[in-house]
PDB file of C-alpha atoms in Angstrom:
ATOM      1  CA  MET A 979     -63.987  23.922  -5.760  1.00 50.00           C
ATOM      2  CA  ASN A 980     -63.397  27.008  -8.280  1.00 51.00           C
ATOM      3  CA  ASN A 981     -59.860  27.386 -10.166  1.00 47.00           C
ATOM      4  CA  SER A 982     -59.760  30.330  -7.605  1.00 49.00           C
ATOM      5  CA  VAL A 983     -59.101  27.255  -5.195  1.00 43.00           C
ATOM      6  CA  LYS A 984     -57.733  25.447  -6.470  1.00 47.00           C
ATOM      7  CA  SER A 985     -54.488  27.248  -8.172  1.00 48.00           C
ATOM      8  CA  ILE A 986     -54.391  28.584  -3.967  1.00 47.00           C
ATOM      9  CA  ALA A 987     -54.310  24.352  -3.649  1.00 47.00           C
ATOM     10  CA  VAL A 988     -51.439  23.136  -5.984  1.00 42.00           C
ATOM     11  CA  PHE A 989     -49.596  26.230  -4.712  1.00 46.00           C
ATOM     12  CA  VAL A 990     -49.457  25.285  -1.058  1.00 41.00           C
ATOM     13  CA  SER A 991     -48.917  21.626  -2.685  1.00 51.00           C
ATOM     14  CA  PHE A 992     -45.507  22.830  -3.758  1.00 46.00           C
ATOM     15  CA  ILE A 993     -44.453  24.439  -1.077  1.00 47.00           C
ATOM     16  CA  CYS A 994     -44.719  22.763   1.395  1.00 45.00           C
ATOM     17  CA  ALA A 995     -42.465  19.832  -1.373  1.00 46.00           C
ATOM     18  CA  PHE A 996     -39.954  22.065  -1.010  1.00 45.00           C
ATOM     19  CA  VAL A 997     -39.921  22.827   1.991  1.00 41.00           C
ATOM     20  CA  ILE A 998     -39.900  18.747   2.765  1.00 42.00           C
ATOM     21  CA  ALA A 999     -37.184  18.817  -0.622  1.00 44.00           C
ATOM     22  CA  ILE A1000     -35.043  21.182   1.789  1.00 44.00           C
ATOM     23  CA  SER A1001     -35.153  20.037   4.463  1.00 46.00           C
ATOM     24  CA  CYS A1002     -34.059  16.637   3.306  1.00 44.00           C
ATOM     25  CA  LYS A1003     -31.373  18.281   1.518  1.00 43.00           C
ATOM     26  CA  ASP A1004     -29.936  19.556   4.423  1.00 48.00           C
ATOM     27  CA  GLU A1005     -30.346  16.025   5.729  1.00 47.00           C
ATOM     28  CA  VAL A1006     -28.146  14.526   4.348  1.00 38.00           C
ATOM     29  CA  LEU A1007     -25.678  17.555   4.125  1.00 41.00           C
ATOM     30  CA  LYS A1008     -25.694  17.388   7.823  1.00 43.00           C
ATOM     31  CA  GLN A1009     -24.994  13.473   7.549  1.00 43.00           C
ATOM     32  CA  GLU A1010     -23.042  14.087   5.127  1.00 40.00           C
ATOM     33  CA  SER A1011     -20.631  16.152   6.881  1.00 42.00           C
ATOM     34  CA  GLU A1012     -21.038  14.319  10.038  1.00 41.00           C
ATOM     35  CA  ASN A1013     -19.493  11.279   8.004  1.00 39.00           C
ATOM     36  CA  THR A1014     -16.619  13.589   7.248  1.00 40.00           C
ATOM     37  CA  ILE A1015     -15.788  14.750  10.259  1.00 41.00           C
ATOM     38  CA  ILE A1016     -16.260  11.164  11.337  1.00 37.00           C
ATOM     39  CA  ALA A1017     -13.798   9.934   9.187  1.00 41.00           C
ATOM     40  CA  LYS A1018     -11.477  12.203   9.842  1.00 44.00           C
ATOM     41  CA  ALA A1019     -11.189  11.539  12.834  1.00 41.00           C
ATOM     42  CA  VAL A1020     -11.421   8.055  12.819  1.00 45.00           C
ATOM     43  CA  ILE A1021      -7.820   8.434  10.907  1.00 53.00           C
ATOM     44  CA  LYS A1022      -6.480  11.131  13.740  1.00 48.00           C
ATOM     45  CA  SER A1023      -7.748   9.485  16.952  1.00 49.00           C
ATOM     46  CA  GLU A1024      -5.325   6.797  15.640  1.00 76.00           C
ATOM     47  CA  ALA A1025      -2.128   8.145  16.484  1.00 69.00           C
ATOM     48  CA  LEU A1026       0.377   5.534  18.584  1.00 72.00           C
ATOM     49  CA  LYS A1027       2.725   7.553  19.369  1.00 80.00           C
ATOM     50  CA  PRO A1028       3.726  11.157  18.588  1.00 87.00           C
ATOM     51  CA  ALA A1029       3.977  12.821  15.344  1.00 90.00           C
ATOM     52  CA  PHE A1030       7.349  12.329  12.867  1.00 93.00           C
ATOM     53  CA  LEU A1031       8.612  15.287  12.568  1.00 92.00           C
ATOM     54  CA  PRO A1032      10.894  15.829   9.665  1.00 93.00           C
ATOM     55  CA  SER A1033      13.933  16.826  10.114  1.00 95.00           C
ATOM     56  CA  LYS A1034      15.528  19.610   6.970  1.00 96.00           C
ATOM     57  CA  ASP A1035      17.781  16.542   5.447  1.00 96.00           C
ATOM     58  CA  PHE A1036      14.064  14.771   4.988  1.00 97.00           C
ATOM     59  CA  ASN A1037      12.567  17.300   3.238  1.00 97.00           C
ATOM     60  CA  ASP A1038      15.739  18.654   1.439  1.00 97.00           C
ATOM     61  CA  TYR A1039      15.284  14.482   0.350  1.00 98.00           C
ATOM     62  CA  TRP A1040      12.066  13.887   0.274  1.00 98.00           C
ATOM     63  CA  TYR A1041       9.833  17.459  -0.905  1.00 96.00           C
ATOM     64  CA  THR A1042      12.138  18.113  -4.326  1.00 94.00           C
ATOM     65  CA  GLY A1043       8.929  17.302  -6.612  1.00 95.00           C
ATOM     66  CA  GLU A1044      10.987  14.073  -7.481  1.00 97.00           C
ATOM     67  CA  ALA A1045      10.227  10.478  -6.879  1.00 97.00           C
ATOM     68  CA  GLU A1046      13.457   7.811  -6.020  1.00 98.00           C
ATOM     69  CA  ILE A1047      13.618   5.101  -7.793  1.00 98.00           C
ATOM     70  CA  THR A1048      15.844   2.016  -6.950  1.00 98.00           C
ATOM     71  CA  SER A1049      15.960  -1.177  -9.406  1.00 98.00           C
ATOM     72  CA  TYR A1050      17.443  -4.380  -7.730  1.00 98.00           C
ATOM     73  CA  LYS A1051      17.835  -7.966  -9.369  1.00 98.00           C
ATOM     74  CA  LEU A1052      15.294 -10.142  -9.182  1.00 98.00           C
ATOM     75  CA  GLU A1053      15.293 -13.671  -7.450  1.00 98.00           C
ATOM     76  CA  GLN A1054      11.850 -14.996  -7.350  1.00 98.00           C
ATOM     77  CA  ALA A1055      10.413 -18.265  -6.084  1.00 97.00           C
ATOM     78  CA  ARG A1056       7.701 -19.220  -8.042  1.00 96.00           C
ATOM     79  CA  TYR A1057       6.493 -23.268  -8.366  1.00 94.00           C
ATOM     80  CA  GLY A1058       9.315 -24.897  -6.511  1.00 94.00           C
ATOM     81  CA  GLU A1059      11.934 -22.595  -8.768  1.00 95.00           C
ATOM     82  CA  VAL A1060      13.482 -19.677  -8.514  1.00 97.00           C
ATOM     83  CA  ARG A1061      13.267 -16.991 -11.699  1.00 97.00           C
ATOM     84  CA  ASP A1062      14.822 -14.488 -12.664  1.00 98.00           C
ATOM     85  CA  GLY A1063      13.249 -10.509 -12.715  1.00 98.00           C
ATOM     86  CA  LYS A1064      13.570  -7.299 -12.407  1.00 98.00           C
ATOM     87  CA  ALA A1065      12.144  -5.379  -9.646  1.00 98.00           C
ATOM     88  CA  VAL A1066      11.676  -1.553  -9.000  1.00 98.00           C
ATOM     89  CA  LEU A1067      10.663   0.449  -6.084  1.00 98.00           C
ATOM     90  CA  VAL A1068       9.257   4.690  -6.059  1.00 98.00           C
ATOM     91  CA  PHE A1069       9.177   6.608  -3.257  1.00 98.00           C
ATOM     92  CA  VAL A1070       8.110   9.609  -3.170  1.00 97.00           C
ATOM     93  CA  THR A1071       5.755  12.026  -0.838  1.00 96.00           C
ATOM     94  CA  GLU A1072       1.732  13.387  -1.790  1.00 94.00           C
ATOM     95  CA  ASP A1073      -0.949  14.500  -0.610  1.00 89.00           C
ATOM     96  CA  PHE A1074      -3.748  11.871   0.645  1.00 86.00           C
ATOM     97  CA  LEU A1075      -7.524  12.532   0.898  1.00 83.00           C
ATOM     98  CA  PRO A1076      -8.244  10.992   4.434  1.00 80.00           C
ATOM     99  CA  GLU A1077     -11.578   9.786   3.832  1.00 79.00           C
ATOM    100  CA  ILE A1078     -11.994   8.835   0.245  1.00 82.00           C
ATOM    101  CA  GLN A1079      -8.262   7.753   0.068  1.00 85.00           C
ATOM    102  CA  VAL A1080      -6.830   9.015  -2.745  1.00 83.00           C
ATOM    103  CA  LYS A1081      -4.226  11.149  -3.969  1.00 81.00           C
ATOM    104  CA  ALA A1082      -5.168  14.665  -3.565  1.00 81.00           C
ATOM    105  CA  ASP A1083      -5.639  16.716  -6.909  1.00 84.00           C
ATOM    106  CA  ASN A1084      -5.076  19.522  -4.961  1.00 83.00           C
ATOM    107  CA  TYR A1085      -3.268  20.755  -1.926  1.00 84.00           C
ATOM    108  CA  SER A1086      -5.383  21.792   1.649  1.00 81.00           C
ATOM    109  CA  LYS A1087      -5.195  21.579   4.961  1.00 83.00           C
ATOM    110  CA  GLU A1088      -7.005  19.043   5.928  1.00 83.00           C
ATOM    111  CA  ASN A1089      -4.779  16.846   2.937  1.00 87.00           C
ATOM    112  CA  ILE A1090      -2.714  13.809   4.679  1.00 90.00           C
ATOM    113  CA  PRO A1091       0.455  13.935   3.608  1.00 92.00           C
ATOM    114  CA  VAL A1092       1.957  10.507   3.008  1.00 93.00           C
ATOM    115  CA  LEU A1093       4.961   8.488   1.605  1.00 97.00           C
ATOM    116  CA  LYS A1094       4.199   6.297  -0.922  1.00 97.00           C
ATOM    117  CA  LEU A1095       5.369   3.133  -2.146  1.00 98.00           C
ATOM    118  CA  ASN A1096       5.130   1.889  -5.583  1.00 98.00           C
ATOM    119  CA  ALA A1097       6.375  -1.683  -5.232  1.00 98.00           C
ATOM    120  CA  THR A1098       6.608  -4.163  -9.074  1.00 98.00           C
ATOM    121  CA  LYS A1099       8.176  -7.655 -10.018  1.00 98.00           C
ATOM    122  CA  ASN A1100       8.385  -8.710 -13.036  1.00 98.00           C
ATOM    123  CA  PHE A1101       9.576 -12.254 -13.872  1.00 98.00           C
ATOM    124  CA  ASN A1102       8.769 -15.860 -15.648  1.00 98.00           C
ATOM    125  CA  THR A1103       7.239 -19.021 -15.156  1.00 97.00           C
ATOM    126  CA  GLY A1104       8.442 -20.581 -17.895  1.00 96.00           C
ATOM    127  CA  ILE A1105       6.249 -19.769 -21.681  1.00 97.00           C
ATOM    128  CA  TYR A1106       4.251 -16.905 -19.446  1.00 97.00           C
ATOM    129  CA  PRO A1107       6.050 -13.738 -17.511  1.00 98.00           C
ATOM    130  CA  TYR A1108       4.117 -12.826 -13.895  1.00 98.00           C
ATOM    131  CA  SER A1109       4.101  -9.103 -13.665  1.00 98.00           C
ATOM    132  CA  ILE A1110       3.498  -7.719  -9.496  1.00 98.00           C
ATOM    133  CA  MET A1111       2.492  -4.135  -8.316  1.00 98.00           C
ATOM    134  CA  GLN A1112       1.589  -3.273  -4.110  1.00 98.00           C
ATOM    135  CA  SER A1113       0.870   0.044  -3.334  1.00 97.00           C
ATOM    136  CA  THR A1114       1.753   1.853   0.413  1.00 97.00           C
ATOM    137  CA  PHE A1115       0.077   5.296   1.848  1.00 96.00           C
ATOM    138  CA  TYR A1116       2.101   5.419   4.696  1.00 96.00           C
ATOM    139  CA  PRO A1117       1.415   8.905   7.259  1.00 95.00           C
ATOM    140  CA  VAL A1118       4.546  10.554   7.483  1.00 96.00           C
ATOM    141  CA  SER A1119       3.646  11.919  10.549  1.00 94.00           C
ATOM    142  CA  ASN A1120       5.018   7.803  11.365  1.00 94.00           C
ATOM    143  CA  ASN A1121       2.203   7.458  14.582  1.00 93.00           C
ATOM    144  CA  LYS A1122      -0.643   5.798  12.694  1.00 93.00           C
ATOM    145  CA  HIS A1123      -1.470   2.826   9.955  1.00 94.00           C
ATOM    146  CA  ALA A1124      -0.766   2.953   6.548  1.00 94.00           C
ATOM    147  CA  ILE A1125      -4.115   4.399   5.491  1.00 93.00           C
ATOM    148  CA  LYS A1126      -4.087   2.205   2.164  1.00 95.00           C
ATOM    149  CA  VAL A1127      -2.439  -0.346   0.398  1.00 97.00           C
ATOM    150  CA  SER A1128      -3.597  -2.730  -3.055  1.00 97.00           C
ATOM    151  CA  ALA A1129      -1.760  -5.153  -4.814  1.00 97.00           C
ATOM    152  CA  SER A1130      -2.796  -6.384  -8.283  1.00 97.00           C
ATOM    153  CA  ILE A1131      -1.071  -9.839  -9.716  1.00 97.00           C
ATOM    154  CA  GLN A1132      -1.470 -11.153 -13.687  1.00 97.00           C
ATOM    155  CA  GLU A1133      -0.627 -13.534 -15.240  1.00 96.00           C
ATOM    156  CA  TRP A1134      -1.908 -15.941 -18.578  1.00 96.00           C
ATOM    157  CA  CYS A1135      -4.085 -17.055 -16.632  1.00 92.00           C
ATOM    158  CA  GLY A1136      -6.005 -14.336 -14.808  1.00 92.00           C
ATOM    159  CA  HIS A1137      -5.561 -11.676 -12.876  1.00 92.00           C
ATOM    160  CA  VAL A1138      -6.156 -11.152  -8.950  1.00 94.00           C
ATOM    161  CA  TYR A1139      -6.532  -7.432  -6.768  1.00 95.00           C
ATOM    162  CA  ALA A1140      -6.945  -6.222  -3.459  1.00 96.00           C
ATOM    163  CA  GLN A1141      -7.286  -3.506  -1.416  1.00 96.00           C
ATOM    164  CA  LEU A1142      -7.390  -2.270   1.821  1.00 97.00           C
ATOM    165  CA  ASN A1143      -8.474   1.359   3.063  1.00 96.00           C
ATOM    166  CA  ASN A1144      -7.819   2.250   6.539  1.00 94.00           C
ATOM    167  CA  ARG A1145     -11.616   3.510   8.086  1.00 92.00           C
ATOM    168  CA  ASP A1146     -13.753   2.820  11.766  1.00 92.00           C
ATOM    169  CA  ASP A1147     -11.221  -1.237  10.785  1.00 95.00           C
ATOM    170  CA  PHE A1148      -8.971  -2.491   8.175  1.00 96.00           C
ATOM    171  CA  GLU A1149     -11.567  -2.619   4.940  1.00 96.00           C
ATOM    172  CA  ILE A1150     -10.255  -5.454   2.692  1.00 95.00           C
ATOM    173  CA  LYS A1151     -11.476  -5.634  -1.387  1.00 95.00           C
ATOM    174  CA  SER A1152     -10.546  -8.834  -3.219  1.00 92.00           C
ATOM    175  CA  HIS A1153     -11.120 -10.205  -6.617  1.00 91.00           C
ATOM    176  CA  SER A1154      -9.761 -12.592  -8.052  1.00 89.00           C
ATOM    177  CA  TYR A1155     -10.509 -15.649 -10.875  1.00 86.00           C
ATOM    178  CA  PHE A1156     -10.596 -18.001  -9.369  1.00 80.00           C
ATOM    179  CA  GLN A1157     -13.875 -19.812  -8.068  1.00 77.00           C
ATOM    180  CA  SER A1158     -12.449 -20.546  -4.407  1.00 79.00           C
ATOM    181  CA  GLU A1159     -11.873 -16.830  -3.928  1.00 80.00           C
ATOM    182  CA  ALA A1160     -13.509 -15.051  -6.041  1.00 82.00           C
ATOM    183  CA  ASP A1161     -15.042 -11.509  -4.608  1.00 89.00           C
ATOM    184  CA  GLN A1162     -14.601 -11.033  -0.897  1.00 88.00           C
ATOM    185  CA  GLU A1163     -14.860  -8.191   0.905  1.00 94.00           C
ATOM    186  CA  ILE A1164     -13.182  -8.986   4.937  1.00 93.00           C
ATOM    187  CA  SER A1165     -13.101  -6.119   7.443  1.00 96.00           C
ATOM    188  CA  LEU A1166     -10.543  -6.901  10.600  1.00 96.00           C
ATOM    189  CA  GLU A1167      -9.442  -5.050  13.548  1.00 96.00           C
ATOM    190  CA  LYS A1168      -6.860  -2.221  12.985  1.00 95.00           C
ATOM    191  CA  SER A1169      -2.583  -4.005  13.228  1.00 95.00           C
ATOM    192  CA  ILE A1170       0.039  -3.678  11.051  1.00 97.00           C
ATOM    193  CA  THR A1171       0.457  -3.807   7.684  1.00 98.00           C
ATOM    194  CA  GLU A1172       3.590  -6.018   6.627  1.00 98.00           C
ATOM    195  CA  ASN A1173       3.446  -3.621   4.088  1.00 98.00           C
ATOM    196  CA  GLN A1174       3.941  -0.224   5.332  1.00 98.00           C
ATOM    197  CA  LEU A1175       7.197  -1.502   7.569  1.00 98.00           C
ATOM    198  CA  TRP A1176       8.929  -0.923   4.075  1.00 98.00           C
ATOM    199  CA  THR A1177       8.004   2.721   4.094  1.00 98.00           C
ATOM    200  CA  GLN A1178       7.824   3.289   7.659  1.00 98.00           C
ATOM    201  CA  LEU A1179      11.445   1.746   7.514  1.00 98.00           C
ATOM    202  CA  ARG A1180      12.689   5.372   5.013  1.00 98.00           C
ATOM    203  CA  ILE A1181      11.735   7.102   7.477  1.00 98.00           C
ATOM    204  CA  ASN A1182      13.147   6.212  10.721  1.00 97.00           C
ATOM    205  CA  PRO A1183      14.244   2.333  11.197  1.00 97.00           C
ATOM    206  CA  LYS A1184      14.597   2.220  14.832  1.00 96.00           C
ATOM    207  CA  SER A1185      10.558   3.204  15.033  1.00 97.00           C
ATOM    208  CA  LEU A1186      10.174  -0.030  13.452  1.00 97.00           C
ATOM    209  CA  PRO A1187       8.760  -2.621  15.094  1.00 97.00           C
ATOM    210  CA  THR A1188       9.688  -5.615  17.695  1.00 98.00           C
ATOM    211  CA  GLY A1189       9.475  -8.067  19.346  1.00 98.00           C
ATOM    212  CA  ASN A1190       5.895 -10.188  19.494  1.00 98.00           C
ATOM    213  CA  ILE A1191       3.847  -8.097  16.901  1.00 97.00           C
ATOM    214  CA  LYS A1192       0.539  -8.973  15.316  1.00 97.00           C
ATOM    215  CA  ALA A1193       1.187  -8.820  11.600  1.00 98.00           C
ATOM    216  CA  ILE A1194      -0.933  -8.783   8.835  1.00 98.00           C
ATOM    217  CA  PRO A1195       1.480 -10.187   5.325  1.00 98.00           C
ATOM    218  CA  SER A1196       1.860  -8.230   1.788  1.00 98.00           C
ATOM    219  CA  LEU A1197      -0.636  -8.470  -0.438  1.00 97.00           C
ATOM    220  CA  GLU A1198       1.234  -9.640  -2.970  1.00 97.00           C
ATOM    221  CA  TYR A1199       1.698 -12.574  -0.298  1.00 96.00           C
ATOM    222  CA  MET A1200      -1.913 -13.406   0.737  1.00 94.00           C
ATOM    223  CA  ARG A1201      -2.956 -13.394  -3.060  1.00 92.00           C
ATOM    224  CA  LEU A1202       0.751 -15.775  -4.488  1.00 93.00           C
ATOM    225  CA  LYS A1203      -0.676 -18.220  -1.570  1.00 92.00           C
ATOM    226  CA  HIS A1204      -4.130 -17.708  -1.465  1.00 90.00           C
ATOM    227  CA  GLY A1205      -4.063 -17.484   2.321  1.00 90.00           C
ATOM    228  CA  THR A1206      -6.132 -16.139   4.383  1.00 93.00           C
ATOM    229  CA  PHE A1207      -6.368 -12.356   5.337  1.00 93.00           C
ATOM    230  CA  LYS A1208      -5.517 -11.380   8.838  1.00 96.00           C
ATOM    231  CA  ALA A1209      -3.121 -10.833  11.421  1.00 97.00           C
ATOM    232  CA  TYR A1210      -0.205 -13.116  12.587  1.00 98.00           C
ATOM    233  CA  ASP A1211       1.458 -13.927  15.254  1.00 98.00           C
ATOM    234  CA  ALA A1212       4.757 -12.571  14.854  1.00 98.00           C
ATOM    235  CA  LYS A1213       8.723 -12.161  15.868  1.00 98.00           C
ATOM    236  CA  ALA A1214      10.266  -9.243  14.410  1.00 98.00           C
ATOM    237  CA  GLU A1215      14.356  -7.447  15.144  1.00 98.00           C
ATOM    238  CA  LEU A1216      15.927  -4.993  13.970  1.00 98.00           C
ATOM    239  CA  LYS A1217      20.227  -5.703  14.259  1.00 97.00           C
ATOM    240  CA  ASP A1218      22.825  -2.923  13.386  1.00 93.00           C
ATOM    241  CA  ASN A1219      21.686  -2.846   9.265  1.00 96.00           C
ATOM    242  CA  THR A1220      18.524  -5.526   9.517  1.00 98.00           C
ATOM    243  CA  TYR A1221      14.548  -5.800  10.041  1.00 98.00           C
ATOM    244  CA  THR A1222      13.797  -9.344   9.826  1.00 98.00           C
ATOM    245  CA  LEU A1223      10.377 -10.573  10.355  1.00 98.00           C
ATOM    246  CA  PHE A1224       9.348 -14.026  11.210  1.00 98.00           C
ATOM    247  CA  TYR A1225       5.815 -15.774  11.206  1.00 98.00           C
ATOM    248  CA  PRO A1226       5.977 -19.106  12.617  1.00 98.00           C
ATOM    249  CA  ASP A1227       2.272 -20.157  11.725  1.00 97.00           C
ATOM    250  CA  LEU A1228       4.083 -18.815   7.959  1.00 97.00           C
ATOM    251  CA  ASN A1229       6.866 -20.600   8.430  1.00 96.00           C
ATOM    252  CA  ARG A1230       7.934 -17.256   6.357  1.00 98.00           C
ATOM    253  CA  THR A1231      11.000 -15.222   7.186  1.00 98.00           C
ATOM    254  CA  ILE A1232      11.061 -11.256   5.581  1.00 98.00           C
ATOM    255  CA  LYS A1233      14.738  -9.933   5.647  1.00 98.00           C
ATOM    256  CA  ILE A1234      15.949  -6.311   4.358  1.00 98.00           C
ATOM    257  CA  ASN A1235      18.739  -5.014   4.767  1.00 98.00           C
ATOM    258  CA  PHE A1236      19.194  -0.596   4.730  1.00 98.00           C
ATOM    259  CA  ASN A1237      21.102   1.587   4.721  1.00 97.00           C
ATOM    260  CA  GLN A1238      22.369   3.186   8.055  1.00 96.00           C
ATOM    261  CA  GLU A1239      22.474   6.512   7.143  1.00 97.00           C
ATOM    262  CA  PHE A1240      19.948   8.600   6.279  1.00 97.00           C
ATOM    263  CA  PRO A1241      17.772   8.426   3.396  1.00 98.00           C
ATOM    264  CA  TYR A1242      18.080   4.732   4.962  1.00 98.00           C
ATOM    265  CA  ASP A1243      18.027   3.528   1.276  1.00 98.00           C
ATOM    266  CA  ILE A1244      16.650  -0.393   1.096  1.00 98.00           C
ATOM    267  CA  LEU A1245      20.018  -2.298  -0.214  1.00 98.00           C
ATOM    268  CA  SER A1246      18.557  -5.950  -0.822  1.00 98.00           C
ATOM    269  CA  TRP A1247      16.015  -8.428   0.653  1.00 98.00           C
ATOM    270  CA  GLU A1248      14.866 -11.940   1.471  1.00 98.00           C
ATOM    271  CA  GLU A1249      12.008 -13.923   1.519  1.00 98.00           C
ATOM    272  CA  THR A1250      11.502 -17.526   2.401  1.00 98.00           C
ATOM    273  CA  PHE A1251       9.142 -19.676   2.534  1.00 96.00           C
ATOM    274  CA  ARG A1252       7.536 -23.047   1.561  1.00 94.00           C
ATOM    275  CA  ASP A1253       6.504 -22.901  -1.673  1.00 93.00           C
ATOM    276  CA  GLY A1254       5.231 -24.931  -4.541  1.00 86.00           C
ATOM    277  CA  TYR A1255       2.991 -27.982  -4.504  1.00 84.00           C
ATOM    278  CA  GLY A1256       2.925 -31.386  -2.413  1.00 82.00           C
ATOM    279  CA  PRO A1257       6.180 -33.758  -2.117  1.00 81.00           C
ATOM    280  CA  ASN A1258       7.972 -30.937  -4.316  1.00 81.00           C
ATOM    281  CA  ALA A1259       6.983 -28.272  -1.387  1.00 88.00           C
ATOM    282  CA  LYS A1260      10.684 -26.237  -0.256  1.00 93.00           C
ATOM    283  CA  LEU A1261      11.637 -23.690   1.307  1.00 96.00           C
ATOM    284  CA  LEU A1262      12.873 -21.584  -1.007  1.00 97.00           C
ATOM    285  CA  THR A1263      13.962 -17.877  -0.652  1.00 98.00           C
ATOM    286  CA  THR A1264      13.372 -14.411  -2.908  1.00 98.00           C
ATOM    287  CA  LYS A1265      16.309 -12.773  -3.117  1.00 98.00           C
ATOM    288  CA  ALA A1266      16.435  -8.543  -4.275  1.00 98.00           C
ATOM    289  CA  THR A1267      20.019  -6.603  -5.256  1.00 98.00           C
ATOM    290  CA  LYS A1268      19.926  -3.115  -6.012  1.00 98.00           C
ATOM    291  CA  ILE A1269      21.041  -2.348  -8.835  1.00 98.00           C
ATOM    292  CA  LYS A1270      20.930   1.591  -9.060  1.00 98.00           C
ATOM    293  CA  THR A1271      18.761   4.033  -6.883  1.00 98.00           C
ATOM    294  CA  ILE A1272      17.946   7.966  -9.217  1.00 98.00           C
ATOM    295  CA  LYS A1273      16.374  10.909  -8.304  1.00 97.00           C
ATOM    296  CA  SER A1274      13.566  11.811 -10.900  1.00 97.00           C
ATOM    297  CA  ALA A1275       9.604  13.506 -11.589  1.00 97.00           C
ATOM    298  CA  TYR A1276       9.120  10.442 -14.228  1.00 96.00           C
ATOM    299  CA  TRP A1277       5.884  11.268 -14.552  1.00 95.00           C
ATOM    300  CA  GLY A1278       7.091  13.451 -17.332  1.00 96.00           C
ATOM    301  CA  LYS A1279       9.195  10.663 -18.934  1.00 96.00           C
ATOM    302  CA  ASN A1280       7.195   9.724 -21.345  1.00 96.00           C
ATOM    303  CA  SER A1281       8.931  10.475 -23.912  1.00 96.00           C
ATOM    304  CA  ASN A1282      10.812   7.400 -26.359  1.00 96.00           C
ATOM    305  CA  SER A1283      13.468  10.051 -25.819  1.00 95.00           C
ATOM    306  CA  ASP A1284      13.339   8.559 -22.266  1.00 96.00           C
ATOM    307  CA  GLU A1285      13.765   4.950 -22.377  1.00 94.00           C
ATOM    308  CA  GLY A1286      17.815   5.532 -22.177  1.00 95.00           C
ATOM    309  CA  LEU A1287      16.793   6.158 -18.958  1.00 96.00           C
ATOM    310  CA  ARG A1288      15.912   2.279 -18.415  1.00 96.00           C
ATOM    311  CA  ASP A1289      19.005   1.450 -19.043  1.00 95.00           C
ATOM    312  CA  THR A1290      20.422   3.649 -16.172  1.00 96.00           C
ATOM    313  CA  LEU A1291      18.324   1.514 -14.053  1.00 97.00           C
ATOM    314  CA  GLY A1292      19.458  -1.773 -15.689  1.00 96.00           C
ATOM    315  CA  LEU A1293      15.797  -2.939 -16.845  1.00 95.00           C
ATOM    316  CA  LYS A1294      16.674  -3.398 -20.356  1.00 79.00           C
TER     317      LYS A1294
END
C-alpha cells in the first residue's frame, strides 16, 4: 500500500471514529436529558392535593431575605436521664434543585421553592457533649413529600449521618461508626416523613395528616435509638393548637404546640419514649420551651461584634 492510500485510510478511520464519538455523546446527552425529565416528572407527578397558594401575609413574612430563628430551653432524655441543653429551629425559604436536590446557586423557573428547617440540639451527657442537627427541605406547594431530609449526630464516641432523598422511591443512605450499622443504602416506598410535619405545620397546620397513618420517624430518633428505617403505623391528631403523633409499636409520642395565628410559630414540644438500657429503661419525656424568636439574615452576621445576637436568643 503506497503512502497516498495509507493517508486516505487513516483519514477515513479518523472520520469514522469522530462520527461514532459524536453519536455516543449525543446518546449520552439524550439519556441525561431523559433522566432530568424523569426526575422532574417524579417530583411533579407526586402531587397529593392541590398546591398551596401563598397569601400576601405569607410572602411578606417568608420572602424578606431573612430567616426565622427561635431558641428553646431543652430537656433531653438520653441514657435514662434528662439532660439540660438548648435547641434552635431555623426556618428559611430557598430555591431548590429537583434533580441533584441541593440549594440552587441561581434563580431558575425550574427550581422548586422550599421552606427549609434546620433544627439543632446541644446538650451534655456527663463529661461529653452531644450536637444534633436535622435539615428538612419541604416544598412550599405543600402537596408533595419532603424532597430531602438529613440528620447528623456528633459526640465523643463518634458521629453518624443519615440522608433521605425523594426520587422514584425514598433513597436513604446512613453512615455510622457502629459495626452493626456501618454504611447502609435503603430504598423505601414513599410515605409521610415525621421531619416534614414540622415545616408543613408552618405553612398550614390544617393540612397536617390526621387519623391512622403511616410515617417514617424522625432521622434523629432512628439514629439515636438504632432503629430500622421504615414507615410505622401512627395515630395523628390535631386539636386546637396541639398536633400529636403516637407510634404504638415504638411506644413513642410527639406533641407540638404552636400559635394558632399566622405565622403558626412553634411554642414548645414534647417527645415521650422509652429511654435507657436493660432494667433501667423507662418512659421519659424530652421537652423544649420557647425562649426567643428573631428574624435575621444570619449568614451575614458572622463577626465577633454579632455575638450579642446569641445573648438575645438566650444561647450563651
